[in-house]
Coordinates of C-alpha atoms in Angstrom, one line a residue:
X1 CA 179.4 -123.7 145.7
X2 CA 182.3 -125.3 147.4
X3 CA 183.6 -123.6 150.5
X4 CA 187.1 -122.1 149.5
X5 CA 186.9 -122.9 146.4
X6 CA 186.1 -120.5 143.3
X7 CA 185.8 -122.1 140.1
X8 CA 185.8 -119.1 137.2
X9 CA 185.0 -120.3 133.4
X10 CA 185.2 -117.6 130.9
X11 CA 184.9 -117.0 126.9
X12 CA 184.6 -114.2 124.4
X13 CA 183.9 -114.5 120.7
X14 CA 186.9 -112.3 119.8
X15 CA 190.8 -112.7 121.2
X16 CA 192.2 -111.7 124.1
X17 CA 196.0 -110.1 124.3
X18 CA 198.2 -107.9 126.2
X19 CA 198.3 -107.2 129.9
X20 CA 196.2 -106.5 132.3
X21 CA 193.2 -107.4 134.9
X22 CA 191.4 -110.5 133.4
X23 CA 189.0 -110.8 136.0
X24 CA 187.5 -109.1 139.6
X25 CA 186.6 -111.1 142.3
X26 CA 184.6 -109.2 145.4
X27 CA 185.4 -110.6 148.7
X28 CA 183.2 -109.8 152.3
X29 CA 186.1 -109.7 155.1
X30 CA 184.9 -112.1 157.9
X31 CA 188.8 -112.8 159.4
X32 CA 189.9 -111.1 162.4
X33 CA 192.2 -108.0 162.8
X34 CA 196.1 -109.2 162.0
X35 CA 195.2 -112.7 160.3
X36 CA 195.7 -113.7 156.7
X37 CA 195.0 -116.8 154.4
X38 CA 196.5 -118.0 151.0
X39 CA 195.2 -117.7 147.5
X40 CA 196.9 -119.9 145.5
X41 CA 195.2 -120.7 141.6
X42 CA 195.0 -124.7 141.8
X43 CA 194.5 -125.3 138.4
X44 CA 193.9 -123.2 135.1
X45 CA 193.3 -123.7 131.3
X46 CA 194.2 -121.4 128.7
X47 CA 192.7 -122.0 125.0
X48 CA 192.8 -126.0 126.7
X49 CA 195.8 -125.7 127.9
X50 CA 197.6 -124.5 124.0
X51 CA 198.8 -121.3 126.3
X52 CA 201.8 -122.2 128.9
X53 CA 200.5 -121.0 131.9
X54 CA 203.1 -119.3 135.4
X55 CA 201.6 -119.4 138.7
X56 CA 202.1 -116.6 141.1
X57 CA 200.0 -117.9 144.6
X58 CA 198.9 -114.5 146.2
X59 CA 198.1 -113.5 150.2
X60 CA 195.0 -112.2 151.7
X61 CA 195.8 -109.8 154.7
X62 CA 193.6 -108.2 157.2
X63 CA 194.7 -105.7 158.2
X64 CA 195.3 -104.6 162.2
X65 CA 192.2 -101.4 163.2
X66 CA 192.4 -99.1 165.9
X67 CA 190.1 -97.8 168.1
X68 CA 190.4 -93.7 168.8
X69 CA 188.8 -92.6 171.8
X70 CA 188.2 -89.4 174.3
X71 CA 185.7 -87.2 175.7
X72 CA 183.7 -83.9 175.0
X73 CA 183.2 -81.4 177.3
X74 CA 182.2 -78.0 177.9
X75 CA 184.5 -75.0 178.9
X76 CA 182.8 -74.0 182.1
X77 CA 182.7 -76.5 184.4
X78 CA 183.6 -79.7 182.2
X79 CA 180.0 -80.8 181.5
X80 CA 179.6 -83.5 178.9
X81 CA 178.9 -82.2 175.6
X82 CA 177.1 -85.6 173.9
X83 CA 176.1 -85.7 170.5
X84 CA 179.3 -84.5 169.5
X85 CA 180.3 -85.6 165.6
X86 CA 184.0 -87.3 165.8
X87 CA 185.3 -87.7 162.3
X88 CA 188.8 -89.3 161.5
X89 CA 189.7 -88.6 158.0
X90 CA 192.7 -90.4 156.6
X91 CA 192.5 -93.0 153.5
X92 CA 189.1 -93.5 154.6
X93 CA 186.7 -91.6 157.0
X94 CA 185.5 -93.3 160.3
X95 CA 182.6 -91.1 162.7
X96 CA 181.3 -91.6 166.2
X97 CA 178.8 -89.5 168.6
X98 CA 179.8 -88.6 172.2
X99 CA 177.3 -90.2 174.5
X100 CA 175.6 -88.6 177.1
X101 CA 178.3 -88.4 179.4
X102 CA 180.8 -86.9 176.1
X103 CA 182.4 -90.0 175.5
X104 CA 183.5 -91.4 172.3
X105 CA 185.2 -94.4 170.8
X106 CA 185.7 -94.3 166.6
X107 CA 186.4 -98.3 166.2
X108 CA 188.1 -100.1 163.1
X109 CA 190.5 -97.5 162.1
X110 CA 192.9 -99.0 159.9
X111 CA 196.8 -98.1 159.9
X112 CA 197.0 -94.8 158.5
X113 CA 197.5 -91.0 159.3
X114 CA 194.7 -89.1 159.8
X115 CA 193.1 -85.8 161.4
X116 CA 190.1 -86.0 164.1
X117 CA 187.8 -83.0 163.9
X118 CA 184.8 -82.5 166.6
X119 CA 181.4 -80.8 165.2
X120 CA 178.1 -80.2 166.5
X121 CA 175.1 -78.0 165.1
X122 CA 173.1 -78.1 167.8
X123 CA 171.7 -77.6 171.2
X124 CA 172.9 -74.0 171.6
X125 CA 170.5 -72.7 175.0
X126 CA 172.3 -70.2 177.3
X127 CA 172.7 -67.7 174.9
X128 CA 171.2 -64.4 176.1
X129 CA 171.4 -60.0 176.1
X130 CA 174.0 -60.7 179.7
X131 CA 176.4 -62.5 177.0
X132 CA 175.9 -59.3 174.7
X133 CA 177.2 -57.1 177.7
X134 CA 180.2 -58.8 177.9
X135 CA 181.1 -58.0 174.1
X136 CA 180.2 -54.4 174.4
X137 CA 182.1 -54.1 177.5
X138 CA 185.3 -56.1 176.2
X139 CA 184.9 -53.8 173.0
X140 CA 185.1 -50.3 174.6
X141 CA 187.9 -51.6 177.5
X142 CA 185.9 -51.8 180.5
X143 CA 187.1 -55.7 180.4
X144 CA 189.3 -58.2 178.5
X145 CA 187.8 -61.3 177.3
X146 CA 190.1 -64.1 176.5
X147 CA 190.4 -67.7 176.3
X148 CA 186.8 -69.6 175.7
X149 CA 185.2 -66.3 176.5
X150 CA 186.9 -65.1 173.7
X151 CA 186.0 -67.8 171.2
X152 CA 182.7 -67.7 172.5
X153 CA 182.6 -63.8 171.9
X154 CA 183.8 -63.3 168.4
X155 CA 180.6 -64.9 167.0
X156 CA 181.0 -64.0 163.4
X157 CA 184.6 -65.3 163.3
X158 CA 186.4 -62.3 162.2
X159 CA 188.8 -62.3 164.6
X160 CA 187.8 -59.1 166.5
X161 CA 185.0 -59.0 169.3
X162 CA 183.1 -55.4 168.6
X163 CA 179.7 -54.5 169.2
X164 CA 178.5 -56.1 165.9
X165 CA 178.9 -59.3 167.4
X166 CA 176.6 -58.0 170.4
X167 CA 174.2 -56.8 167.9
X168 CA 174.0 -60.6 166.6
X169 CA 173.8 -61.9 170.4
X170 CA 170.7 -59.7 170.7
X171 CA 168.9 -60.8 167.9
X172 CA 169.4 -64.3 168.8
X173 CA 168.1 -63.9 172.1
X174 CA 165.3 -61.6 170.9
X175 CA 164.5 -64.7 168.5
X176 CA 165.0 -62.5 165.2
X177 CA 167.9 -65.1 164.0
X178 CA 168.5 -68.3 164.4
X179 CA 172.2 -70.3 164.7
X180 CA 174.9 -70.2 163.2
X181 CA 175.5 -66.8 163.5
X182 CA 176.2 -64.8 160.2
X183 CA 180.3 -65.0 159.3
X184 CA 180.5 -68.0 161.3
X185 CA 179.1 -71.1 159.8
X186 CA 179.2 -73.0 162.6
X187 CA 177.2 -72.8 166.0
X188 CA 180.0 -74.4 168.1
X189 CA 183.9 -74.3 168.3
X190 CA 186.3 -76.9 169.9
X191 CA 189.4 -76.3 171.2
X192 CA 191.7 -78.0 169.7
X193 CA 189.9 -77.4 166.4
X194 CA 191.8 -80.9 165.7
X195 CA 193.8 -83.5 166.0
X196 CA 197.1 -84.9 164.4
X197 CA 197.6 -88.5 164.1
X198 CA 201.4 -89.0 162.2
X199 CA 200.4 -93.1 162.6
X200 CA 197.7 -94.8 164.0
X201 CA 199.5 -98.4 165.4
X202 CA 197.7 -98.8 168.7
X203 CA 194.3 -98.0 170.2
X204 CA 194.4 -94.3 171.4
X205 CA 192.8 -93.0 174.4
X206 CA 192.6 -89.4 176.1
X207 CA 191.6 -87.6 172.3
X208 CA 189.7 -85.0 174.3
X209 CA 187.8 -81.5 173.0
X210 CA 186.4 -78.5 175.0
X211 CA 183.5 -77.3 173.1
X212 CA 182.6 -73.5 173.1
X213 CA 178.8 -72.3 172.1
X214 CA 179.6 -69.3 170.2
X215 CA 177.4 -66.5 172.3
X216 CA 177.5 -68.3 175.4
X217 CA 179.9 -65.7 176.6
X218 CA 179.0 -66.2 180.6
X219 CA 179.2 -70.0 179.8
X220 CA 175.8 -70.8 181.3
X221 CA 175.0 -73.5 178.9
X222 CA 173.6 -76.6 180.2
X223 CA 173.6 -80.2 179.0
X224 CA 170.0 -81.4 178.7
X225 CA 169.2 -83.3 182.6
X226 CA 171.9 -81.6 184.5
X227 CA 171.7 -78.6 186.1
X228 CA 173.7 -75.3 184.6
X229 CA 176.6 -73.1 185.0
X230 CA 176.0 -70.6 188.0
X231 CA 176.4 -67.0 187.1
X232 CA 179.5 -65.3 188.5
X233 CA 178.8 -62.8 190.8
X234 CA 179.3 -60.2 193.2
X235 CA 175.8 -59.4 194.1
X236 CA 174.7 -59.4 197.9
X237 CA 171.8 -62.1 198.6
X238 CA 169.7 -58.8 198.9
X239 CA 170.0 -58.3 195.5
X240 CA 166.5 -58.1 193.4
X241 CA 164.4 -56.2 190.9
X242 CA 160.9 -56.1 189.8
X243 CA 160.0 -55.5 186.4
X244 CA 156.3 -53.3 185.9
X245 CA 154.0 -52.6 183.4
X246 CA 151.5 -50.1 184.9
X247 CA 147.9 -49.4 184.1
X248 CA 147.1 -47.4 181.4
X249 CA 144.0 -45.5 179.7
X250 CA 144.2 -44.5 175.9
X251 CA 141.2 -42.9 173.8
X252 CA 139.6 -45.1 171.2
X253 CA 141.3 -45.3 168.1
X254 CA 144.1 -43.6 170.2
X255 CA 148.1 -44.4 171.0
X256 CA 150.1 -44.0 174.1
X257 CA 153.5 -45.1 175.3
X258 CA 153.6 -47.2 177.8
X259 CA 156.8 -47.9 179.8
X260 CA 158.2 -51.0 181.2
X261 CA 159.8 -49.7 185.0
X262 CA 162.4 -50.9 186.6
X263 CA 162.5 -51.5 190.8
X264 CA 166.5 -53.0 191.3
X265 CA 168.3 -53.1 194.8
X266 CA 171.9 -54.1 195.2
X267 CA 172.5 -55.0 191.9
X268 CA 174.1 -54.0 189.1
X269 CA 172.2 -54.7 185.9
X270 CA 174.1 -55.7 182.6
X271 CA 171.3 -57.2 180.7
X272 CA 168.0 -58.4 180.5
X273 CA 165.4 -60.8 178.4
X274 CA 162.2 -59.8 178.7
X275 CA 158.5 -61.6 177.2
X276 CA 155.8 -59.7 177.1
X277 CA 151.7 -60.9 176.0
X278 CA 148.9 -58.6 175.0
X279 CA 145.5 -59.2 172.8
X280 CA 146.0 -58.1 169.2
X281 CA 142.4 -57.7 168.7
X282 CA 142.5 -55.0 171.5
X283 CA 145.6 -53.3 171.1
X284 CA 148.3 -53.0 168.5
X285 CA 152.5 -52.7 169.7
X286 CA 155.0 -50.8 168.2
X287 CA 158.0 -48.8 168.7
X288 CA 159.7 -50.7 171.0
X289 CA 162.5 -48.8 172.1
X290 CA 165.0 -47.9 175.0
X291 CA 163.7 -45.9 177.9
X292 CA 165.9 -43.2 179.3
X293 CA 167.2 -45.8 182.4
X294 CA 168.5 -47.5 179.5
X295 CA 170.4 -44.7 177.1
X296 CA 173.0 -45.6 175.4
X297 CA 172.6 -49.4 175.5
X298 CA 171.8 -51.9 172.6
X299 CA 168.2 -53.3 172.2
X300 CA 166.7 -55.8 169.6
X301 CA 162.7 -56.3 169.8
X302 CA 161.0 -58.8 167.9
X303 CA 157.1 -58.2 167.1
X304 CA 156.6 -60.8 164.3
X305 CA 154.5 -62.9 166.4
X306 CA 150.9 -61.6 167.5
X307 CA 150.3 -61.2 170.7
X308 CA 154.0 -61.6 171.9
X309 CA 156.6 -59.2 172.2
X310 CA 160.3 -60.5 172.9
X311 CA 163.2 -57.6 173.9
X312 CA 166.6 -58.0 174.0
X313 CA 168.4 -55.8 175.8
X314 CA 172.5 -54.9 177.5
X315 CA 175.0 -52.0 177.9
X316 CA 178.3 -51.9 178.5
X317 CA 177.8 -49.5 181.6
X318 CA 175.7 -51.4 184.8
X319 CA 172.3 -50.2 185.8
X320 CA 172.1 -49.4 189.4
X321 CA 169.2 -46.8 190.0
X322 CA 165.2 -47.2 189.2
X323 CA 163.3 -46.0 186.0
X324 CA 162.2 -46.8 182.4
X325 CA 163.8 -49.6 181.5
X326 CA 162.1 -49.9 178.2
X327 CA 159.4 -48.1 176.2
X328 CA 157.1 -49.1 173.8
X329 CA 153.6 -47.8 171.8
X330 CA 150.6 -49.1 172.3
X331 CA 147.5 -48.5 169.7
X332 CA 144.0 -49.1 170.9
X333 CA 142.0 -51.2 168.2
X334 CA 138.9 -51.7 170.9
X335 CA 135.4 -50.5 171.6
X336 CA 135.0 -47.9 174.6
X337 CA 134.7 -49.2 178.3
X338 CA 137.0 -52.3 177.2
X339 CA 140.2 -53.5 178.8
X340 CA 143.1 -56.4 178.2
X341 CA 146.0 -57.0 179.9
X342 CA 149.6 -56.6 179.3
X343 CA 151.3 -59.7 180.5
X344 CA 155.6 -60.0 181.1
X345 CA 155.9 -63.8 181.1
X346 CA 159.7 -63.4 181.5
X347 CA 161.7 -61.0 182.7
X348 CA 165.2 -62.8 183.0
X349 CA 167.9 -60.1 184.5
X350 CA 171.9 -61.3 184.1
X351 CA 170.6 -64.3 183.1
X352 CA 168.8 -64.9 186.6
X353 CA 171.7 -63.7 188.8
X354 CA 169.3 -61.2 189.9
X355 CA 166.1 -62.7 191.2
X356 CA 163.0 -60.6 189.3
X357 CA 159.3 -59.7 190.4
X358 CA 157.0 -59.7 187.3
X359 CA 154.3 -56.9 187.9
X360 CA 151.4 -56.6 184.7
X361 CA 148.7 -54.4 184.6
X362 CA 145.7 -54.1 182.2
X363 CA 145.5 -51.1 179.3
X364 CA 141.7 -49.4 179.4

């Protein structure tokens, strides 16, 4: 009850002997960084005083802390990459978030040696069939990815960039998987992976990371309230497409394949993300499948949800020239006489590089 003062009593109905720890004391650290104070035992009693007693006064140190401080940022263009986990490991562990702008600052770092590692699970939009292209072109020569690209291509982390890892880039942009990608474990990748600390003695500054989505191959990604990456290109401003689903008739009870056409004009397609809408109590989809504009390229579809169709599409080879881009099979379920409509909702082409007319049409 004193202030500075601790006044300890203590008994025990059998004998105490030996060495050792004869009592803990907790203390809450309210002195600054650097300073120290004296403990220094006052008075004590053993057995009334029938056990000699040597002092030994003691030393309470705080120890000096360390801030550790730098920035995250992505690989195209340097935009902030917040909510970025810093975590300095040494005797103990010490975290921080980067900000919205990708700063950081870890604070009260004791003396130590340690290792800073950057992580983040989230926020991975950008990644689309264009970033599958690139991996299918890299993997039959037509390119060479390296770098972030690189990193950002090899999506199930086996060191090797192949068409498997476009396969995976499809069905994430088709929606059939969700992040991280399979092998992986992790949805982003920093570069350095970490950081060495031999000693930490003084605040450090300038501990920066450049993060890598894994996927984001074209390095379109954007930071939530800025504006994204533009889309390399060699495309003139005439450049454009239009995507159409004509009008079709099919008997009751009936099926027909309907195509999805493409209209392009000085471009050069490499991939495309393309929504789709019908009524499931009119007509049933199924089948979805490459059209002949489109042979030899990869495709992923997902039909899970009713009423929606999502398609995933790239190729290592450009398409230049008109046609069907994509087919699929549509199964009447309605009465005679009635009609619905087949609605794209998106038809995203290089990732927008190539501006897109959406055409729909009705089935009868």
């Amino acid at each position: 009850s004193v202030p500075g003062q601790v006044r300890l009593s203590m008994s025990s109905s059998s004998a105490v002997d030996g060495a050792g720890i004869l009592a803990n004391i907790e203390f809450e650290i309210i002195g600054a960084p650097g300073s120290s104070s004296a403990l220094t035992i006052s008075n004590i009693l053993l057995n009334d005083g029938a056990i000699p007693v040597e002092l030994g006064a003691g030393m309470f140190n705080v120890d000096n802390v360390y801030n550790v401080s730098g920035q995250t940022t992505f690989w195209n263009g340097g935009t902030a990459v917040p909510g970025t986990t810093l975590t300095l490991t040494g005797d103990h562990i010490y975290e921080a978030l980067s900000d919205s702008e990708g700063n950081y600052i870890i604070q009260g770092a004791a003396i130590d040696s340690y290792v800073l590692v950057p992580s983040k699970q989230d926020g991975d939009n950008g990644i689309s069939a264009y970033d599958a292209s690139f991996a299918l072109q890299h993997d039959v020569g037509l390119i060479t990815l390296s770098g972030s690209q690189a990193i950002a291509a090899d999506v199930n982390s086996n060191g090797n960039i192949t068409s498997m890892d476009a396969a995976y880039i499809l069905q994430k942009a088709a929606g059939l998987i969700s992040l991280p990608f399979p092998g992986s474990g992790v949805v982003w990748k920093f570069e350095p992976p970490q950081r060495n600390i031999a000693e930490l003695t003084e605040d450090l500054s300038g501990q920066d990371f450049t993060g890598i989505l894994l996927g984001d191959i074209s390095g379109n990604w954007t930071n939530p309230g800025t504006l994204g990456q533009p889309i390399n290109n060699n495309f003139p401003q005439t450049a454009s497409a239009t995507l159409t689903i004509p009008e079709v008739n099919v008997l009751p009870n009936g099926s027909v394949d309907v195509p999805i056409l493409l209209d392009i004009t000085n471009a050069e397609l490499l991939g495309a993300d393309i929504i789709f809408t019908y009524d499931p109590t009119h007509v049933s989809i199924s089948n979805v499948r490459l059209g002949s504009l489109a042979a030899g390229w990869s495709i992923a579809s997902n039909l899970t949800e009713q009423g929606v169709v999502r398609i995933a599409l790239a190729g290592a080879m450009p398409i230049t020239s008109d046609g069907q881009l994509v087919v699929f099979t549509a199964t009447a379920l309605g009465e005679p006489g009635t009609e619905s409509e087949l609605t794209l909702t998106r038809g995203e082409l290089n990732e927008g590089a190539i501006p897109s007319d959406l055409v729909s049409n009705y089935i009868y």
